[in-house]
Structures are given as structure tokens and as C-alpha cells.
């Protein structure tokens, strides 16, 4: 449905889903040389969920999170005009969003994947809000879902302690400008440092004998943890400040800080740099680890479910990670 230009965007519902299977730090310490004490002290992570077996994929997690959100508001999936699936672990490089569309029976929706690693959900919300604002679409499902366990080198203790699998979903709808909840955003990429965190193409040793084409597969996740850490604690506060300034919002007006759940130390360091009190930080990295594009919608859904967020609360949401790409979107919650 084509609406008049310059609509607002509101969040109608959130949903999430994580696999049942839990992997504790002690279990990881039987696979690589590490300990529960080290992982908790350096990351805040106690356990993570993993999608085990070969029957389910990121599509199933994304589907369950989406149905969870749709069911909360009894929305007919046919009302959804667009599905944006933020993921870096699709089960089809041509895109997995169309499989989610079919599974939730949202047959009127166009669907595409968005690849921006741990910033994927923030970029998804910003992308959706543009379609809503200009009147192209009325109802958009934004999903963040990742199954990075499939791409971890389980003998690399630098990475295998961090990641977990999960999915979160948000349903956005256009609304009158005065009801707008997506107040503003600030996005950045610095591709010079792409190799600080990558899941890159791995070409075969020999090319095709006649065509000189190198075919291949993908490497495991490779990360320079120290550099990503330094990048996050230096750039994310600046990005948030820039976004706040553009909206004339002061630090004191922030009710919740919802950062990508990468490492509890990063959340605390960013909050400290911004002088935001720790009781305003939404944290669940202890239970799920770093679920990449899923981490923000998963934590948002949990906070809504726990009744933490009240009407008119200002929530600063920031994602950061591979790219390197990072970004903030500031929302004002309306119940
Ligand atoms: O989602 C995208 C964003 N990703 C991130 O945000 C990750 C950002 N980086 C981090 O969170 C941290 O850098 C890590 C948690 C990955 C690592 O923590 P760190 O405090 O930066 O540790 P480090 O790499 O400086 O290593 C300190 C020591 C080293 O030993 P030495 O050289 O001091 O003897 C490591 O070999 O800890 C050792 N170490 C470990 N020890 C036990 C590294 N990993 C482990 C481990 N268990 N898993």
C-alpha cells in the first residue's frame, strides 16, 4: 500500500528464539585450554546456546522469532510488506529471507538478506525506517539471526568462547509523524580494518585447469580480539554522542543503553565513557554470548518481556563489529 510521504515508524512487537542446547564455560574448557574463571572475568559470558544437529538452520531460528513477534500482536503474516533478515550465517548465499517468508506464510512480503555482521540489526532497523518514512511500505519485519557456531574454529580459544546462536525479531509499522519512535541514527564503516574480524572466502589451492577460476568455500571466523575491543570502546561512544547531538538529546535523558552483546567489559567501558549509570545497561551476554545480528533484538525482547521498558523511555541502541561497521539508532519507546 502506497502511503503519503514522511510517515513516522513505530515498533509494534518484538520476539526472539534461542536453541535449547546450552554450552557452559566448563564444557568449553574440555575442548580448548581455558577456564570458566577466565571467560567470566574477560567477557562476562557464562554460557551460550547452540543449534546442534543437522535438522535446523538459521531459517528455523528466524522463523520462530518472527512467529513469536507476530503472535504477540495477533498479526496476520499477510500484512507484512517487507522482511529484512540481518544475518551473516545464511544457509543459502543467495539469501535466506525468502525461506523465512515461506515458513511464516508472509506471502505478500518481499524479502531480502542484509549482511552487516553484528551491526546487521541496527542497519536493518534503519533501512526499514526509510521505507516506512517515505511511504513505500506499511509493515516491516526486521530479523537478526545468526548461527555462528557453524563458522567457529572450535580449537581456537580466542573465538570459540565468545559466540552463541539465536534470533530476534521486531515488527515495525508506519505511523503518524507525532507517534514516531525511530528518532535518528548514525552509521559508520571503516573498511581499512576489515581483516580484524572476518569470515572470508577460502579459495581452492588450484584453479580450474581451463578457466583459471578459483572456487572454494569459507574460512572459519578470524578475529584480532584486542583490536576489535579497542575499536569498540573508542568508536562506539563517539558514534552515540554524535547521534545524541544530532537529536539534541542529553546523556541524562537516556533511559537504556542497549549495545551489541559482545563482551560485558565493552558494555561497561562504553557506559563509563559516556557517564551512563550501569543500571541503565541492558545485559544478557552472560546467558547467550555474542549472538551477532541477533544480540540486540534478543536483549530488546527480553527487556520488554521483563517489563523493564516504559512508555516514552529513550533507548540508545548500538551495534559494532565486522566491516568494521558500527552504528547507533535512538528510539523512544511507546507502549
Ligand atoms: O561481535 C564483534 C565484536 N567482537 C568483539 O567485540 C570481541 C572484542 N574482543 C574481546 O572481547 C577480547 O579481546 C577477548 C575476550 C576476545 C579477549 O580478551 P582480552 O582481555 O583482550 O585477552 P587477550 O587476547 O589480550 O589475551 C590475554 C591473555 C593471553 O595470554 P598472555 O599472552 O597474556 O600470556 C592469551 O593467550 O589471555 C590468553 N587467552 C586465554 N586464556 C584462557 C586468550 N584467550 C583465552 C582463553 N582462555 N579463551
Coordinates of C-alpha atoms and ligand atoms in Angstrom, one line a residue:
X1 CA 0.0 0.0 0.0
X2 CA 1.5 3.4 -1.0
X3 CA 1.1 5.9 1.8
X4 CA 1.7 9.6 1.9
X5 CA 5.3 10.7 2.3
X6 CA 7.2 11.3 5.6
X7 CA 5.4 8.9 7.9
X8 CA 6.8 8.0 11.3
X9 CA 7.9 4.5 12.3
X10 CA 6.8 2.6 15.4
X11 CA 7.7 -0.7 16.9
X12 CA 4.6 -2.9 17.3
X13 CA 6.1 -6.0 18.7
X14 CA 9.4 -7.9 19.5
X15 CA 10.1 -11.6 19.5
X16 CA 13.0 -13.9 20.0
X17 CA 14.1 -17.5 19.9
X18 CA 17.2 -19.4 21.1
X19 CA 18.0 -23.1 20.7
X20 CA 17.5 -25.3 23.8
X21 CA 21.1 -26.6 23.8
X22 CA 23.4 -24.9 26.3
X23 CA 27.2 -24.9 26.3
X24 CA 28.8 -23.8 29.5
X25 CA 32.3 -22.4 30.0
X26 CA 33.2 -25.6 31.9
X27 CA 32.2 -27.7 28.9
X28 CA 34.3 -25.4 26.6
X29 CA 37.3 -25.9 28.9
X30 CA 37.2 -29.6 27.9
X31 CA 37.6 -28.6 24.3
X32 CA 40.3 -25.9 24.5
X33 CA 42.7 -24.6 27.2
X34 CA 40.5 -22.1 29.0
X35 CA 38.5 -21.9 32.2
X36 CA 35.2 -20.6 33.5
X37 CA 37.0 -18.0 35.6
X38 CA 39.0 -16.6 32.6
X39 CA 35.9 -16.4 30.4
X40 CA 33.7 -14.8 33.0
X41 CA 36.4 -12.3 34.1
X42 CA 37.3 -11.3 30.5
X43 CA 33.8 -11.4 28.9
X44 CA 31.0 -11.8 31.4
X45 CA 29.8 -14.9 29.4
X46 CA 28.8 -17.9 31.5
X47 CA 27.0 -20.0 28.8
X48 CA 25.7 -19.8 25.3
X49 CA 23.0 -21.6 23.2
X50 CA 24.0 -23.7 20.2
X51 CA 22.0 -25.1 17.3
X52 CA 23.1 -28.7 17.4
X53 CA 22.3 -31.5 14.9
X54 CA 21.7 -31.0 11.2
X55 CA 17.9 -30.7 11.1
X56 CA 17.6 -26.9 11.7
X57 CA 19.3 -23.8 10.4
X58 CA 19.3 -20.0 10.8
X59 CA 16.0 -20.0 9.0
X60 CA 14.3 -22.0 11.7
X61 CA 15.6 -19.6 14.4
X62 CA 14.5 -16.6 12.4
X63 CA 11.1 -18.2 11.7
X64 CA 10.5 -18.9 15.4
X65 CA 11.5 -15.4 16.5
X66 CA 9.2 -13.9 13.8
X67 CA 6.2 -16.0 14.7
X68 CA 6.8 -15.1 18.4
X69 CA 6.6 -11.4 17.5
X70 CA 3.6 -11.8 15.1
X71 CA 1.7 -13.9 17.7
X72 CA 2.1 -11.3 20.4
X73 CA 0.0 -8.8 18.4
X74 CA -2.1 -11.5 16.6
X75 CA -0.9 -10.1 13.3
X76 CA -1.8 -11.9 10.1
X77 CA 1.6 -12.6 8.3
X78 CA -0.1 -11.5 5.1
X79 CA 0.0 -7.9 6.5
X80 CA 3.8 -7.9 6.3
X81 CA 5.1 -6.0 3.3
X82 CA 8.8 -6.5 3.7
X83 CA 11.1 -8.9 5.5
X84 CA 14.7 -7.9 6.2
X85 CA 16.8 -10.7 7.6
X86 CA 20.1 -9.5 9.0
X87 CA 22.4 -12.5 9.1
X88 CA 26.0 -13.4 8.3
X89 CA 25.3 -17.1 8.5
X90 CA 22.7 -17.8 5.9
X91 CA 22.1 -21.3 4.7
X92 CA 22.0 -20.1 1.1
X93 CA 24.3 -17.4 -0.1
X94 CA 21.6 -16.2 -2.5
X95 CA 19.7 -15.3 0.7
X96 CA 17.7 -17.0 3.4
X97 CA 15.0 -14.3 3.9
X98 CA 12.7 -15.9 1.3
X99 CA 12.7 -19.2 3.1
X100 CA 11.6 -17.3 6.3
X101 CA 8.9 -15.6 4.2
X102 CA 7.6 -19.0 3.1
X103 CA 7.8 -20.6 6.5
X104 CA 5.8 -17.8 8.3
X105 CA 3.4 -17.6 5.2
X106 CA 4.0 -13.9 4.7
X107 CA 3.3 -14.3 1.0
X108 CA 2.7 -10.6 0.3
X109 CA 6.2 -9.6 1.6
X110 CA 9.3 -9.0 -0.4
X111 CA 12.2 -10.5 1.5
X112 CA 15.9 -9.9 1.4
X113 CA 19.1 -10.6 3.5
X114 CA 21.2 -7.8 4.9
X115 CA 24.8 -8.7 5.7
X116 CA 26.5 -6.4 8.2
X117 CA 27.6 -8.9 10.9
X118 CA 27.0 -7.7 14.5
X119 CA 25.7 -4.3 13.2
X120 CA 23.2 -6.0 11.0
X121 CA 20.1 -5.5 13.1
X122 CA 20.8 -1.8 13.6
X123 CA 21.3 -1.4 9.8
X124 CA 18.1 -3.4 9.3
X125 CA 16.0 -1.1 11.5
X126 CA 17.5 2.0 9.8
X127 CA 16.8 0.5 6.4
X128 CA 13.2 -0.4 7.4
X129 CA 12.6 3.0 8.8
X130 CA 13.5 4.6 5.5
X131 CA 10.9 2.5 3.6
X132 CA 8.3 3.4 6.3
X133 CA 9.2 7.1 6.3
X134 CA 8.9 7.5 2.6
X135 CA 5.6 5.6 2.4
X136 CA 6.9 2.7 0.3
X137 CA 5.7 0.1 2.8
X138 CA 3.5 0.0 5.9
X139 CA 4.6 -3.1 7.8
X140 CA 8.1 -4.5 8.0
X141 CA 9.6 -7.4 9.9
X142 CA 13.2 -6.9 10.8
X143 CA 15.0 -10.1 12.0
X144 CA 18.5 -10.5 13.4
X145 CA 19.6 -14.2 13.3
X146 CA 22.9 -15.9 13.3
X147 CA 24.3 -19.4 13.8
X148 CA 28.0 -18.6 14.1
X149 CA 28.7 -21.9 15.8
X150 CA 28.8 -23.3 12.3
X151 CA 31.7 -21.0 11.4
X152 CA 33.8 -21.1 14.5
X153 CA 37.1 -22.9 14.7
X154 CA 36.3 -24.9 17.8
X155 CA 40.0 -25.3 18.6
X156 CA 40.6 -21.5 18.6
X157 CA 40.1 -20.3 22.2
X158 CA 40.2 -16.7 21.0
X159 CA 36.9 -17.0 19.3
X160 CA 35.1 -20.2 20.4
X161 CA 34.4 -18.9 23.9
X162 CA 32.5 -15.9 22.6
X163 CA 29.8 -16.8 20.2
X164 CA 26.3 -18.3 20.5
X165 CA 23.3 -18.9 18.3
X166 CA 19.9 -17.1 18.4
X167 CA 17.4 -14.9 16.7
X168 CA 15.4 -11.8 17.5
X169 CA 12.6 -10.1 15.5
X170 CA 10.9 -6.7 15.5
X171 CA 7.7 -5.7 13.7
X172 CA 7.7 -2.0 12.5
X173 CA 4.8 -0.1 11.1
X174 CA 4.4 3.4 9.6
X175 CA 2.5 5.8 11.8
X176 CA 1.6 9.5 12.1
X177 CA 4.8 11.7 12.5
X178 CA 3.9 12.5 16.1
X179 CA 3.9 8.8 17.0
X180 CA 7.4 8.2 15.5
X181 CA 9.7 6.1 17.6
X182 CA 12.8 5.9 15.5
X183 CA 14.3 9.3 16.4
X184 CA 17.6 9.2 14.5
X185 CA 20.7 7.2 13.6
X186 CA 24.4 7.4 12.9
X187 CA 26.2 4.8 10.9
X188 CA 29.8 4.3 10.1
X189 CA 32.1 1.8 8.2
X190 CA 35.9 1.7 8.1
X191 CA 36.8 -1.0 5.6
X192 CA 40.5 -0.5 6.1
X193 CA 40.3 -2.7 9.1
X194 CA 38.0 -5.4 7.6
X195 CA 40.6 -8.1 8.5
X196 CA 40.3 -7.5 12.2
X197 CA 37.2 -9.7 12.1
X198 CA 36.3 -11.8 9.1
X199 CA 34.7 -14.9 7.8
X200 CA 36.3 -14.8 4.4
X201 CA 36.3 -16.8 1.2
X202 CA 38.8 -19.6 1.1
X203 CA 39.8 -20.4 -2.4
X204 CA 41.0 -23.9 -3.5
X205 CA 44.7 -24.2 -3.9
X206 CA 44.4 -24.9 -7.6
X207 CA 42.3 -23.0 -10.1
X208 CA 40.0 -24.7 -12.6
X209 CA 42.5 -26.1 -15.1
X210 CA 41.0 -24.4 -18.2
X211 CA 39.3 -21.3 -16.8
X212 CA 41.8 -20.1 -14.1
X213 CA 38.8 -19.6 -11.8
X214 CA 39.4 -20.3 -8.1
X215 CA 36.5 -22.0 -6.5
X216 CA 36.2 -22.7 -2.8
X217 CA 34.4 -22.4 0.4
X218 CA 34.7 -20.2 3.5
X219 CA 37.3 -20.0 6.3
X220 CA 36.4 -20.1 10.0
X221 CA 35.9 -16.8 11.8
X222 CA 39.2 -15.0 12.3
X223 CA 39.4 -12.2 14.9
X224 CA 42.0 -9.9 16.3
X225 CA 40.2 -9.5 19.6
X226 CA 42.4 -6.8 21.1
X227 CA 42.0 -4.6 18.0
X228 CA 38.2 -5.1 17.9
X229 CA 38.0 -4.4 21.6
X230 CA 39.9 -1.1 21.2
X231 CA 37.8 -0.1 18.2
X232 CA 34.6 -0.8 20.1
X233 CA 35.4 1.1 23.2
X234 CA 36.8 4.1 21.3
X235 CA 34.4 4.5 18.4
X236 CA 31.0 3.4 19.9
X237 CA 30.9 6.2 22.5
X238 CA 31.8 8.8 19.8
X239 CA 29.1 7.4 17.5
X240 CA 26.5 7.6 20.2
X241 CA 27.5 11.1 21.2
X242 CA 27.2 12.3 17.5
X243 CA 23.7 10.7 17.3
X244 CA 22.6 12.2 20.5
X245 CA 23.9 15.7 19.5
X246 CA 22.1 15.5 16.2
X247 CA 18.8 15.0 18.1
X248 CA 19.5 17.4 20.9
X249 CA 19.2 14.6 23.5
X250 CA 21.4 14.8 26.6
X251 CA 23.1 11.8 28.3
X252 CA 20.8 12.3 31.3
X253 CA 17.8 11.8 29.1
X254 CA 18.9 8.2 28.2
X255 CA 16.9 5.5 29.9
X256 CA 18.5 2.5 28.4
X257 CA 21.8 1.6 26.7
X258 CA 21.3 -1.4 24.5
X259 CA 24.7 -2.3 23.0
X260 CA 25.6 -5.3 20.9
X261 CA 26.2 -8.0 23.4
X262 CA 29.9 -8.8 22.5
X263 CA 31.6 -8.6 25.9
X264 CA 30.4 -7.3 29.2
X265 CA 33.6 -5.3 29.6
X266 CA 32.9 -3.5 26.4
X267 CA 29.4 -2.6 27.6
X268 CA 30.8 -1.3 30.9
X269 CA 33.6 0.7 29.3
X270 CA 31.3 2.4 26.8
X271 CA 28.8 3.3 29.6
X272 CA 31.7 4.6 31.7
X273 CA 33.0 6.8 28.8
X274 CA 29.5 8.3 28.4
X275 CA 28.9 8.6 32.1
X276 CA 25.8 6.4 31.8
X277 CA 25.0 4.6 35.1
X278 CA 25.5 0.8 34.9
X279 CA 21.9 0.2 35.9
X280 CA 20.8 1.6 32.6
X281 CA 22.7 -1.0 30.6
X282 CA 20.7 -3.9 29.2
X283 CA 22.8 -7.1 29.5
X284 CA 22.2 -10.7 28.7
X285 CA 25.6 -11.6 27.2
X286 CA 26.1 -13.8 30.3
X287 CA 23.4 -16.2 29.1
X288 CA 23.8 -16.2 25.3
X289 CA 27.3 -15.0 24.5
X290 CA 27.7 -12.9 21.3
X291 CA 24.9 -13.9 19.0
X292 CA 26.0 -11.4 16.3
X293 CA 23.0 -9.9 14.5
X294 CA 20.6 -11.5 17.0
X295 CA 22.1 -10.0 20.1
X296 CA 20.3 -6.6 20.1
X297 CA 16.8 -7.8 19.2
X298 CA 17.2 -10.7 21.7
X299 CA 18.1 -8.3 24.5
X300 CA 15.4 -5.9 23.5
X301 CA 12.7 -8.6 23.5
X302 CA 13.9 -9.8 26.9
X303 CA 13.8 -6.3 28.4
X304 CA 10.3 -5.8 27.0
X305 CA 9.2 -9.2 28.3
X306 CA 10.7 -8.4 31.8
X307 CA 8.7 -5.1 31.9
X308 CA 11.9 -3.0 32.1
X309 CA 11.0 -0.6 29.4
X310 CA 8.3 2.0 30.0
X311 CA 6.4 4.3 27.6
X312 CA 8.5 7.3 26.4
X313 CA 11.8 5.7 27.5
X314 CA 14.7 6.7 25.3
X315 CA 16.8 3.7 24.3
X316 CA 20.2 4.1 22.7
X317 CA 20.9 1.1 20.5
X318 CA 24.4 0.5 19.1
X319 CA 25.8 -2.3 17.1
X320 CA 29.5 -2.8 16.2
X321 CA 31.6 -5.5 14.6
X322 CA 33.0 -6.8 11.3
X323 CA 33.4 -4.5 8.4
X324 CA 34.4 -2.7 10.5
X325 CA 30.9 -1.3 10.7
X326 CA 29.2 0.3 13.6
X327 CA 26.0 2.3 14.2
X328 CA 23.5 3.8 16.6
X329 CA 19.8 4.1 16.4
X330 CA 17.9 6.0 19.0
X331 CA 14.3 5.1 19.7
X332 CA 11.6 6.4 22.1
X333 CA 9.5 3.5 23.3
X334 CA 5.7 3.9 23.1
X335 CA 3.7 1.2 24.7
Ligands
LIG1 O1 30.9 -9.1 17.7 C1 32.0 -8.4 17.3 C2 32.8 -7.9 18.2 N1 33.8 -8.8 18.8 C3 34.3 -8.4 19.9 O2 33.8 -7.4 20.4 C4 35.5 -9.0 20.6 C5 36.3 -8.0 21.2 N2 37.4 -8.5 21.9 C6 37.3 -9.1 23.1 O3 36.2 -9.3 23.6 C7 38.5 -9.6 23.9 O4 39.7 -9.1 23.2 C8 38.6 -11.1 24.1 C9 37.6 -11.6 25.0 C10 38.5 -11.8 22.7 C11 40.0 -11.5 24.6 O5 40.2 -10.8 25.9 P1 41.5 -10.0 26.2 O6 41.4 -9.4 27.5 O7 41.7 -9.0 25.0 O8 42.6 -11.1 26.1 P2 43.9 -11.1 25.3 O9 43.6 -11.5 23.9 O10 44.7 -9.9 25.5 O11 44.7 -12.3 26.0 C12 45.2 -12.2 27.3 C13 45.8 -13.5 27.7 C14 46.8 -14.0 26.7 O12 47.8 -14.7 27.4 P3 49.2 -13.9 27.6 O13 49.7 -13.6 26.3 O14 48.9 -12.7 28.4 O15 50.0 -15.0 28.3 C15 46.0 -15.0 25.9 O16 46.8 -16.0 25.3 O17 44.8 -14.5 27.8 C16 45.1 -15.6 27.0 N3 43.9 -16.1 26.4 C17 43.1 -17.0 27.1 N4 43.3 -17.6 28.2 C18 42.3 -18.5 28.6 C19 43.2 -15.7 25.3 N5 42.1 -16.4 25.1 C20 42.0 -17.2 26.2 C21 41.0 -18.1 26.7 N6 41.2 -18.7 27.9 N7 39.9 -18.3 26.0

